[in-house]
Coordinates of C-alpha atoms in Angstrom, one line a residue:
X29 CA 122.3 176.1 -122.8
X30 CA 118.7 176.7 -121.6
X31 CA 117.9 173.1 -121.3
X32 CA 121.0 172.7 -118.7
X33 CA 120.3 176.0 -116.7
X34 CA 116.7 174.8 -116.2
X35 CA 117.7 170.9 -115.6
X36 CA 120.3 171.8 -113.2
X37 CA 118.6 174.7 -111.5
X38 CA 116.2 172.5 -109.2
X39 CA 119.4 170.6 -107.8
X40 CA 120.8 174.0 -106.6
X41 CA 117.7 174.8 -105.2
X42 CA 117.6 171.6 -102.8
X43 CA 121.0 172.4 -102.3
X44 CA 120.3 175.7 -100.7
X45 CA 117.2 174.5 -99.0
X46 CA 119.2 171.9 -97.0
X47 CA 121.8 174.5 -95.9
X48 CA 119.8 177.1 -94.8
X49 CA 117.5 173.9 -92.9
X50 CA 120.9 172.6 -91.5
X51 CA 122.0 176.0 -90.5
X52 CA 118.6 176.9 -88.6
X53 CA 119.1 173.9 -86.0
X54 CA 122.7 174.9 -85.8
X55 CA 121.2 178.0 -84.8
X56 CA 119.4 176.7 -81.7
X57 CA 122.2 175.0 -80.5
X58 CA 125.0 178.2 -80.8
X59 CA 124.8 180.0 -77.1
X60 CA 125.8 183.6 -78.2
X61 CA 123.9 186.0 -80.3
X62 CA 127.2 186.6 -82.0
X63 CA 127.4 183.7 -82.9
X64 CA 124.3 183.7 -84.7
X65 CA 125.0 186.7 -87.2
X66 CA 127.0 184.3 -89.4
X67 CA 124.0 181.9 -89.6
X68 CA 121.3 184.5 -90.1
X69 CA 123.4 186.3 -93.1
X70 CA 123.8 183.1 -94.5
X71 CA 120.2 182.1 -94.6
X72 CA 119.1 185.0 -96.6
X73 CA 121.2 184.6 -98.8
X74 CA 120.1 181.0 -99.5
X75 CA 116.4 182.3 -99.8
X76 CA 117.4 185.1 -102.1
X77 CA 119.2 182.2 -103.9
X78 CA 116.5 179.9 -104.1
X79 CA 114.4 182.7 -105.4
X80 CA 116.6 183.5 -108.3
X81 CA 116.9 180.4 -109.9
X82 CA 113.2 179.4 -109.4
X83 CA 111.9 182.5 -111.2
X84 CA 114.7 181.9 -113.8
X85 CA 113.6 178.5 -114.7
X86 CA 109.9 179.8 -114.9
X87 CA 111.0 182.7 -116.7
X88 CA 113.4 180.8 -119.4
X89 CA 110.4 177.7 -119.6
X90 CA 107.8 180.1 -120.2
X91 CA 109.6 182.9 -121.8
X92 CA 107.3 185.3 -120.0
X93 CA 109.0 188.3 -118.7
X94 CA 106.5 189.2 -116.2
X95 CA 107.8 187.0 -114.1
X96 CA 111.0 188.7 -113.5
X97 CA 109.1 191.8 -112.8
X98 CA 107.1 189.9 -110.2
X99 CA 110.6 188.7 -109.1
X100 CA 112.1 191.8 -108.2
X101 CA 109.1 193.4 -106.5
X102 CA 109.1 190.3 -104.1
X103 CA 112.8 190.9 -103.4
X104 CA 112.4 194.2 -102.6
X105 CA 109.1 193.4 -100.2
X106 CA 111.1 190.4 -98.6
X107 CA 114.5 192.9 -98.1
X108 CA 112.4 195.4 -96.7
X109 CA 110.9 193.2 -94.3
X110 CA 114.4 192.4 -93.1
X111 CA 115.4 195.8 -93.1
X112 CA 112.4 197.5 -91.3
X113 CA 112.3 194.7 -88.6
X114 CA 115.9 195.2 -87.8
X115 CA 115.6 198.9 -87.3
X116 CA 112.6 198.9 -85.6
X117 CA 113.2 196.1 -83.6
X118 CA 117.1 195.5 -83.1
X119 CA 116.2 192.6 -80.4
X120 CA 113.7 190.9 -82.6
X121 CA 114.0 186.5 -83.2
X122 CA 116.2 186.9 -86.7
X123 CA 115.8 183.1 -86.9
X124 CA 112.0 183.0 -86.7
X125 CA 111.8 186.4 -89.3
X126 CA 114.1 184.4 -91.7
X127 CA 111.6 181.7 -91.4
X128 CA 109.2 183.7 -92.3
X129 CA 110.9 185.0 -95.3
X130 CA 111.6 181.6 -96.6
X131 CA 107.8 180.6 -96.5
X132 CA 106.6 183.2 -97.9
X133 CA 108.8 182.8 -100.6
X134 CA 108.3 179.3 -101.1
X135 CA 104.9 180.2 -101.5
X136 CA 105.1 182.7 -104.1
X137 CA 107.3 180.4 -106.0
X138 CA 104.5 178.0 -106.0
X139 CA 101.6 180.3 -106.9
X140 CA 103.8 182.2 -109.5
X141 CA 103.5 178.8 -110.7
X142 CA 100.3 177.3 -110.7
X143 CA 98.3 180.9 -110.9
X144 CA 100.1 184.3 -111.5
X145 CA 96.8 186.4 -110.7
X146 CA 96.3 184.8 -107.9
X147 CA 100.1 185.4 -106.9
X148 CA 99.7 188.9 -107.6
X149 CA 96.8 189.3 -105.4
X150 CA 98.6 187.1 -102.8
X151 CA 101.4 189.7 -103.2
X152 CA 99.4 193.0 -102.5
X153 CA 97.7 190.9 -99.2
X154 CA 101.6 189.9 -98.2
X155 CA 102.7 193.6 -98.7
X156 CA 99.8 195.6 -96.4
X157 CA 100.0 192.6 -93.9
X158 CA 103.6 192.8 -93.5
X159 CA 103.5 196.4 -93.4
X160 CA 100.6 196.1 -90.7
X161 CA 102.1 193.8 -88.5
X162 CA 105.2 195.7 -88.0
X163 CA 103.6 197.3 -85.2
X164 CA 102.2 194.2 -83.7
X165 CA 105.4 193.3 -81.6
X166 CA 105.3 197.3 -80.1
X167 CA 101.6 196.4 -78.9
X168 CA 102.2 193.2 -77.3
X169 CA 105.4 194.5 -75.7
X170 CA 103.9 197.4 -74.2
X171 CA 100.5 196.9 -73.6
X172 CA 100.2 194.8 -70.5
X173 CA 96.8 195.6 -69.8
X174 CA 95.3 193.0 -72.6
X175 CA 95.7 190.5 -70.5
X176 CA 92.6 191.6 -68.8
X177 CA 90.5 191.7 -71.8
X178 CA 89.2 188.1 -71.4
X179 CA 85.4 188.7 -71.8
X180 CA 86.4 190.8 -74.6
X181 CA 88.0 188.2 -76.3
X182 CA 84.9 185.5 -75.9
X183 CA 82.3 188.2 -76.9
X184 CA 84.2 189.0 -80.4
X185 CA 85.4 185.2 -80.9
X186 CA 81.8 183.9 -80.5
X187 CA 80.1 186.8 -82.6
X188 CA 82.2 186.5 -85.4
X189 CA 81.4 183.0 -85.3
X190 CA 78.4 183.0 -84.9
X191 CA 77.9 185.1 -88.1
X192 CA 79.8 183.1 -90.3
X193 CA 77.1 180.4 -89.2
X194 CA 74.3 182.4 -89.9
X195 CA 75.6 184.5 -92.7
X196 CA 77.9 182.8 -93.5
X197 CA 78.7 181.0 -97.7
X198 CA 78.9 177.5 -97.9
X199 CA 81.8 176.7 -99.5
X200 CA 82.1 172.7 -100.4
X201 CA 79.3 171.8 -97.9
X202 CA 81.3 174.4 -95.5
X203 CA 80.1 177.9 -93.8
X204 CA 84.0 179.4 -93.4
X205 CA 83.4 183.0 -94.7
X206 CA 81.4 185.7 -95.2
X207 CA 82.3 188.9 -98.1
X208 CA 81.9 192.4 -96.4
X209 CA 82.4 195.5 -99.0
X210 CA 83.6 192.7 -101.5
X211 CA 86.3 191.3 -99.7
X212 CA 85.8 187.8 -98.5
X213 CA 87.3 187.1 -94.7
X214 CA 87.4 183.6 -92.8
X215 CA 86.8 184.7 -89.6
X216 CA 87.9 181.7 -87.7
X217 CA 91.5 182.5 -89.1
X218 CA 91.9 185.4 -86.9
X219 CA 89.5 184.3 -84.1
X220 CA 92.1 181.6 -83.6
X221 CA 94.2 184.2 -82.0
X222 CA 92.4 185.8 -80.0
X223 CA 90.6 182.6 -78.2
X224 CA 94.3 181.9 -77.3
X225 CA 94.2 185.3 -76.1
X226 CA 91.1 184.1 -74.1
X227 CA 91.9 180.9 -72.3
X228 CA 94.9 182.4 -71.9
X229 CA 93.3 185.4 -69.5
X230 CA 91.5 182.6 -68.2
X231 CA 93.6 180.6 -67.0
X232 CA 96.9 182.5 -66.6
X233 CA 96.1 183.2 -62.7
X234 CA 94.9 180.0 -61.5
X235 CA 94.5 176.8 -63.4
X236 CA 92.1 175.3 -60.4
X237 CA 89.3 172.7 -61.5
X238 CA 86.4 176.3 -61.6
X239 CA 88.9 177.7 -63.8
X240 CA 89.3 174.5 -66.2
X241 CA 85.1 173.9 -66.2
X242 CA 84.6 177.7 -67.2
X243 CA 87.5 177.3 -69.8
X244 CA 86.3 174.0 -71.2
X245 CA 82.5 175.6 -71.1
X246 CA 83.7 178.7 -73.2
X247 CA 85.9 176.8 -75.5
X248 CA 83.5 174.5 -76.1
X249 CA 81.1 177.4 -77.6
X250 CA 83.6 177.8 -79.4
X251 CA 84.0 174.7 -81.0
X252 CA 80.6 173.7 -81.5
X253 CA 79.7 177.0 -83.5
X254 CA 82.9 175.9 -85.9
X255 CA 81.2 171.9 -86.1
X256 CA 78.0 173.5 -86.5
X257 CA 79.3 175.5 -89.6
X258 CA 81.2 172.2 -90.9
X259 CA 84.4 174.2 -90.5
X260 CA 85.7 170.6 -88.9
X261 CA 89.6 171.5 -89.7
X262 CA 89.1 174.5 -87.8
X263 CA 87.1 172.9 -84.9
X264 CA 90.2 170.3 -84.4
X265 CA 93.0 173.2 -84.6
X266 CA 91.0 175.1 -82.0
X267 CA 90.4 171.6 -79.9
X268 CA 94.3 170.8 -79.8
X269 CA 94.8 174.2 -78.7
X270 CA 92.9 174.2 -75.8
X271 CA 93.7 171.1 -75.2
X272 CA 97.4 172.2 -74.5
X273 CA 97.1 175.0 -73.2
X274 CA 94.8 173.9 -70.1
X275 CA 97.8 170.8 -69.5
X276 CA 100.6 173.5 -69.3
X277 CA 99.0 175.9 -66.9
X278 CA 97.3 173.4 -64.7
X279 CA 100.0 170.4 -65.2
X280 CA 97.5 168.1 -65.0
X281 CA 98.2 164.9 -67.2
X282 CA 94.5 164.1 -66.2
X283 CA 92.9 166.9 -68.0
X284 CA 94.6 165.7 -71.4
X285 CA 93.8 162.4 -71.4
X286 CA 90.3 163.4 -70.6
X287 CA 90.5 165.9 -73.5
X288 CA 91.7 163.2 -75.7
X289 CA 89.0 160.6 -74.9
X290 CA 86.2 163.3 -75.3
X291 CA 87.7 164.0 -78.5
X292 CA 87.7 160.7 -79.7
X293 CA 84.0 160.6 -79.5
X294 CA 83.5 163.9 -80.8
X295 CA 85.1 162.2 -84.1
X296 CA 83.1 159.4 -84.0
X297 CA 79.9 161.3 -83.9
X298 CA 81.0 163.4 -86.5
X299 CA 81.8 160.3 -89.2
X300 CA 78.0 159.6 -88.1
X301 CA 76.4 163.0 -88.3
X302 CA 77.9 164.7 -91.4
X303 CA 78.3 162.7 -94.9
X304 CA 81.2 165.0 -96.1
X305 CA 83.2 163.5 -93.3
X306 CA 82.2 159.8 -94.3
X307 CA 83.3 160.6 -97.7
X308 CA 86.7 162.3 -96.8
X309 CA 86.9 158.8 -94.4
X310 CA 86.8 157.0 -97.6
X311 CA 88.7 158.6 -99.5
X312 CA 91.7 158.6 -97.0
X313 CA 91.0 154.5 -96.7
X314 CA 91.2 153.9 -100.3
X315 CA 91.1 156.7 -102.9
X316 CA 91.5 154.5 -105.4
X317 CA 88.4 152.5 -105.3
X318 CA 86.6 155.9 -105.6
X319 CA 89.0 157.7 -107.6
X320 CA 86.6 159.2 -110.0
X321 CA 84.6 160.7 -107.4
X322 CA 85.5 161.1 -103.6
X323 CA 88.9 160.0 -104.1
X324 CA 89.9 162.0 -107.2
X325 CA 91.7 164.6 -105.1
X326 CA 93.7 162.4 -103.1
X327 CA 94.5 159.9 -105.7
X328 CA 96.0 163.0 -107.6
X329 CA 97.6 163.9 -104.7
X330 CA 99.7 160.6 -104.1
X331 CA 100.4 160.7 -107.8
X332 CA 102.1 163.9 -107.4
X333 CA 103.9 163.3 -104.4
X334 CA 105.4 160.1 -106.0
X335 CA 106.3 161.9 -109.1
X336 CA 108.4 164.1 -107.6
X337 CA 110.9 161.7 -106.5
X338 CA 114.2 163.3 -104.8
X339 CA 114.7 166.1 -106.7
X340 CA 111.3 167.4 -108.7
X341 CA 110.4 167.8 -111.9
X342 CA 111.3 171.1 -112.1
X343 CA 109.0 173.7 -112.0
X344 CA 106.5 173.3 -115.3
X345 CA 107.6 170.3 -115.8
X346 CA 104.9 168.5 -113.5
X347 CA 101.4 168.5 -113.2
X348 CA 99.9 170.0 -109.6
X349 CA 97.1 171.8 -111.4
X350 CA 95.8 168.6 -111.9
X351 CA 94.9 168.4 -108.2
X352 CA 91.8 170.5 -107.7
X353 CA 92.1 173.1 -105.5
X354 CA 95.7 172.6 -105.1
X355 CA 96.9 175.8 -104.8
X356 CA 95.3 175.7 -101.1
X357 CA 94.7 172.5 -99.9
X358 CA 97.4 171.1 -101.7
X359 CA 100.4 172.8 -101.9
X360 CA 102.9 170.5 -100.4
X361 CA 101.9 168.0 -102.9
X362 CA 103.2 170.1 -105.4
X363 CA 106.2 171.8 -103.7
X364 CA 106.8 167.7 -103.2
X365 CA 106.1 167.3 -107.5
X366 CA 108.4 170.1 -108.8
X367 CA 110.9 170.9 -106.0
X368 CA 111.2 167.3 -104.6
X369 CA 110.9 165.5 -102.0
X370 CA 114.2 166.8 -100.4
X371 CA 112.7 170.2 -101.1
X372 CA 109.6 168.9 -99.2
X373 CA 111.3 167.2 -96.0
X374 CA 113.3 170.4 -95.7
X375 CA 110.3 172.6 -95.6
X376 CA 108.6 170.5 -92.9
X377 CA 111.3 170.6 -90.7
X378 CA 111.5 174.4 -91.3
X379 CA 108.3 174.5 -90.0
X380 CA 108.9 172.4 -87.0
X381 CA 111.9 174.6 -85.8
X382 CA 109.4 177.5 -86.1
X383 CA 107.3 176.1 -83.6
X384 CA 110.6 175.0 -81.4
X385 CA 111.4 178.4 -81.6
X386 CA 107.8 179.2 -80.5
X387 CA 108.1 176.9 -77.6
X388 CA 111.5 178.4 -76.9
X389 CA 110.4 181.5 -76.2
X390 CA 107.4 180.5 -74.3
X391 CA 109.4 178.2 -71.7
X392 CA 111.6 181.5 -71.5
X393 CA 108.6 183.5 -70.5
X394 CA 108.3 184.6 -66.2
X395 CA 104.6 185.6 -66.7
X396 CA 101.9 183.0 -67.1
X397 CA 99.7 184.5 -69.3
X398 CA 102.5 185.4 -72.0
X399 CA 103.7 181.7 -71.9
X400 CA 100.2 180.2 -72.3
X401 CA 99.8 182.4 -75.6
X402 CA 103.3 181.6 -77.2
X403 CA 102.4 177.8 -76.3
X404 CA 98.8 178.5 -77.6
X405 CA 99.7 179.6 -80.6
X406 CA 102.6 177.2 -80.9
X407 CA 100.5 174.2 -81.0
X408 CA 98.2 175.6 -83.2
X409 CA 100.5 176.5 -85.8
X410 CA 102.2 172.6 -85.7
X411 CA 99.0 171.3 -86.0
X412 CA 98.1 172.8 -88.5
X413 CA 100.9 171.6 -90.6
X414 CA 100.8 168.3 -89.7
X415 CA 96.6 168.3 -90.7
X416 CA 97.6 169.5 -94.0
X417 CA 100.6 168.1 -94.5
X418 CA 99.0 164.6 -93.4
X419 CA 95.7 165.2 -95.0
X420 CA 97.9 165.7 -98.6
X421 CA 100.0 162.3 -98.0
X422 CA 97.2 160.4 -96.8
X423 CA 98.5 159.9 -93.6
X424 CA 95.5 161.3 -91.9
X425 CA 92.0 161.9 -93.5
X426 CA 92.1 165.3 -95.4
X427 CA 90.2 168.6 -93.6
X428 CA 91.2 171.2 -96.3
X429 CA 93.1 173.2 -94.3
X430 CA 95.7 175.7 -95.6
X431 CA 99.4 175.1 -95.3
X432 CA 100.5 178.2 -93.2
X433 CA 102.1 180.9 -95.2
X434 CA 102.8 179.1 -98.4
X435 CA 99.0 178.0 -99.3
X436 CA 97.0 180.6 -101.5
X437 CA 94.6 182.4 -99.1
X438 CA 94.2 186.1 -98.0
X439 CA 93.1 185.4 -94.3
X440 CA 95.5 182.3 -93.6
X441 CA 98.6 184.6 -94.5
X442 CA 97.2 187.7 -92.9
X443 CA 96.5 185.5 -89.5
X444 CA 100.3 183.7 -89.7
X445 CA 102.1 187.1 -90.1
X446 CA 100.2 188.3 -87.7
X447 CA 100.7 185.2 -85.0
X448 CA 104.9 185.6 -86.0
X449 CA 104.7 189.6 -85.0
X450 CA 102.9 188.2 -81.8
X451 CA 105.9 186.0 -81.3
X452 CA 108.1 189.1 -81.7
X453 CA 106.8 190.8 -79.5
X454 CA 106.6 187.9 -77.1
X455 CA 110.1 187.4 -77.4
X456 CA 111.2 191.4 -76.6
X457 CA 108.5 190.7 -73.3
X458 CA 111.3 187.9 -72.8
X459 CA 114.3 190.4 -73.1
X460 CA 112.9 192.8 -70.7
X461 CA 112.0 190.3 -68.2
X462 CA 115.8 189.4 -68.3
X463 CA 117.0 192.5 -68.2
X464 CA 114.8 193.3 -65.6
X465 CA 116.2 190.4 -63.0
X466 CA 119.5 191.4 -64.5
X467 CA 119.4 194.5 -62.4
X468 CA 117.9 193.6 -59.4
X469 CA 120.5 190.7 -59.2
X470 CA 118.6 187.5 -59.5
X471 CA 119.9 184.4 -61.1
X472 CA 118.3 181.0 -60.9
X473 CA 116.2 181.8 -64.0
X474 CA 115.1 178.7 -66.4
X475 CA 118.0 179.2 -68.8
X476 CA 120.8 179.6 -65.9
X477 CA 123.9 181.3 -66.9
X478 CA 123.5 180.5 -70.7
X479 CA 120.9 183.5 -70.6
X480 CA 122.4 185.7 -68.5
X481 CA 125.0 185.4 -70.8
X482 CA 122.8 186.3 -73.6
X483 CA 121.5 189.2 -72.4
X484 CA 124.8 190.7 -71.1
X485 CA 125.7 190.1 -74.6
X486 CA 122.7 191.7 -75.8
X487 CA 123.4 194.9 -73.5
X488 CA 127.4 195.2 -75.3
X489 CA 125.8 195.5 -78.2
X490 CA 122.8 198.3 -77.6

């Protein structure tokens, strides 16, 4: 009996990955709130479902009842989340806090997995961040003055930077952290934010040609302290960003194609000037000729991927920790090994409609400078999956960067909940600004009468 729960328990759990991924585009395309409840009810009660019969296959393959304890205090964490947000925040994004449920979750399935002390240490991380960022969306909703903080921005951005450079660890021919008090901190995790933050004060009032060179000038700082440190990953996620950011508030095709040329030679120099790069250039042609060196990782990699086929192996039933460093660089090759690659697909495009929903609620957005950080951040996020994602399936040459929200990593989770509260509280800037031209009578606004709509909705219900 055992044998079958186990067998049969990874094809519910692509089964209940596909609904709730099927019911979040449905989401996007119902026009009332309403409407939505159904959907957002029904999601969590596929994650919940996904969680139970992943930690009871680990538990009955393992026979290790911690597990189950693990299980429950994650449930109660994810259901509090849920809970809190909803009473705190009744006009919150459901559909982007599900996502965030289901990530994190995935995640913890994975590291319960591969490490269970460093799931555990994940957990207590999740728990203070979570609890943290719950005020995070009161802050960005009420504080309009941080838009003027643009010098602030650039001055903490480039220090903390700049010490990671010169204090900074190398870790794998890389200066990305530094330990203060014991605890180790990437600093370009968080310094992501707020240089969106920054070229978003920058920019957010005129996007004129002085603007742009001042922007490009600081951002190039920037940049150049993360290639300096061989942080490369970093350097391209901050690069993209930018990048994007300048082209929506100047709408100036002109300016990314530019960006995209200079970046073009940036790469080339940087397959010249550092040998890591050269190697991970290899290793991405042909892993295989170097497989007991460079190409180990990404040979392993591929193997795990195709191993997985449709459905998995079932959890502990394939082999991830044979991919070094899997458990952050890595972890879509083995949600792709044990869950599948149905499992796999559906997580990507879970992503994606976390950063439609992000670009949602900035093309909502009246006020410049709140638009150019949803975007900012937006972009960022998606890149970022799709340079770890890629980098794991050899689709793109690999810069061991973390897989938001599911990859093992105290300052990559702390950073993504904190850029989702950011979006929450972006998106309640969004409510008020409706409301707002609700009552002085205007119409005309980018969603036409689907959002009025919504919001008069919105007002029945409060």
């Amino acid at each position: 009996m055992q044998h079958y729960i186990v067998e049969f328990s990874k094809y519910f759990i692509a089964l209940f990955m596909i609904f709730y991924t099927v019911e979040s585009f449905l989401a996007l395309r119902k026009k009332r709130e309403d409407e939505r409840n159904g959907v957002y009810i029904r999601q969590d009660i596929y994650i919940f479902l996904i969680q139970f019969f992943s930690y009871l296959c680990m538990c009955l393959k393992t026979g290790q009842i911690e597990y189950l304890f693990f299980y429950a205090f994650l449930q109660i964490a994810l259901f509090s989340t849920l809970v809190l947000y909803q009473m705190i925040y009744p006009k919150n994004n459901r559909l982007l806090l599900n996502h965030m449920c289901l990530l994190l979750s995935i995640g913890f399935i994975m590291l319960t997995r591969l490490d269970f002390d460093k799931a555990i240490k994940q957990f207590f991380i999740v728990a203070a961040a979570l609890g943290a960022s719950l005020v995070i969306p009161f802050f960005v909703h009420k504080l309009r003055f941080i838009k003027h903080l643009k010098w602030l921005y650039g001055a903490l951005g480039i220090t903390a930077l700049g010490i990671v450079l010169v204090l900074g660890q190398v870790t794998h021919g890389s200066k990305i952290s530094y330990t203060v008090a014991g605890v180790t901190i990437q600093p370009s995790e968080f310094v992501k934010i707020i240089f969106v933050f920054f070229i978003a004060s920058l920019l957010y009032k005129a996007a004129t040609l002085k603007e742009v060179i001042i922007s490009a000038f600081m951002a190039a700082i920037h940049i150049l302290i993360l290639v300096a440190s061989k942080d490369l990953g970093s350097s391209l996620i901050f690069f993209m960003g930018y990048l994007f950011m300048v082209l929506i508030a100047s709408k100036n095709y002109l300016y990314l194609l530019a960006g995209f040329v200079s970046g073009g030679g940036a790469a080339v120099a940087g397959y010249y000037l550092f040998s890591h790069v050269r190697v991970r250039v290899q290793a991405f042609l042909d892993p295989f000729s170097v497989i007991d060196n460079q190409g180990f990782q990404m040979a392993q990699s591929l193997f795990a991927i195709s191993n997985g086929k449709w459905f998995g192996t079932g959890l502990f039933e394939g082999t991830p920790a044979d991919i070094p460093f899997v458990e952050s660089d890595f972890m879509f090759s083995a949600v792709a090994e044990e869950l599948g690659g149905i499992f796999a697909v559906c997580m990507i495009l879970v992503c994606l409609n976390c950063f439609l929903v992000f670009l949602k609620i900035a093309m909502e957005l009246e006020d410049t400078f709140y638009r150019l950080v949803a975007s900012g951040l937006g972009v960022m996020y998606i890149f970022q999956i799709f340079l770890t994602v890629g980098g794991g399936m050899k689709f793109i040459p690999l810069t061991g960067v973390t897989l938001p929200l599911v990859s093992y990593g105290g300052s990559s989770v702390l950073t993504t909940l904190i850029i989702f509260a950011v979006m929450q509280g972006l998106f309640m800037i969004y409510y008020t600004e409706e409301k707002q031209r609700k009552k002085e009578g205007k119409t005309g606004n980018r969603r036409g009468e689907k959002t009025k709509n919504y919001v008069e909705e919105w007002d029945e219900e409060a």
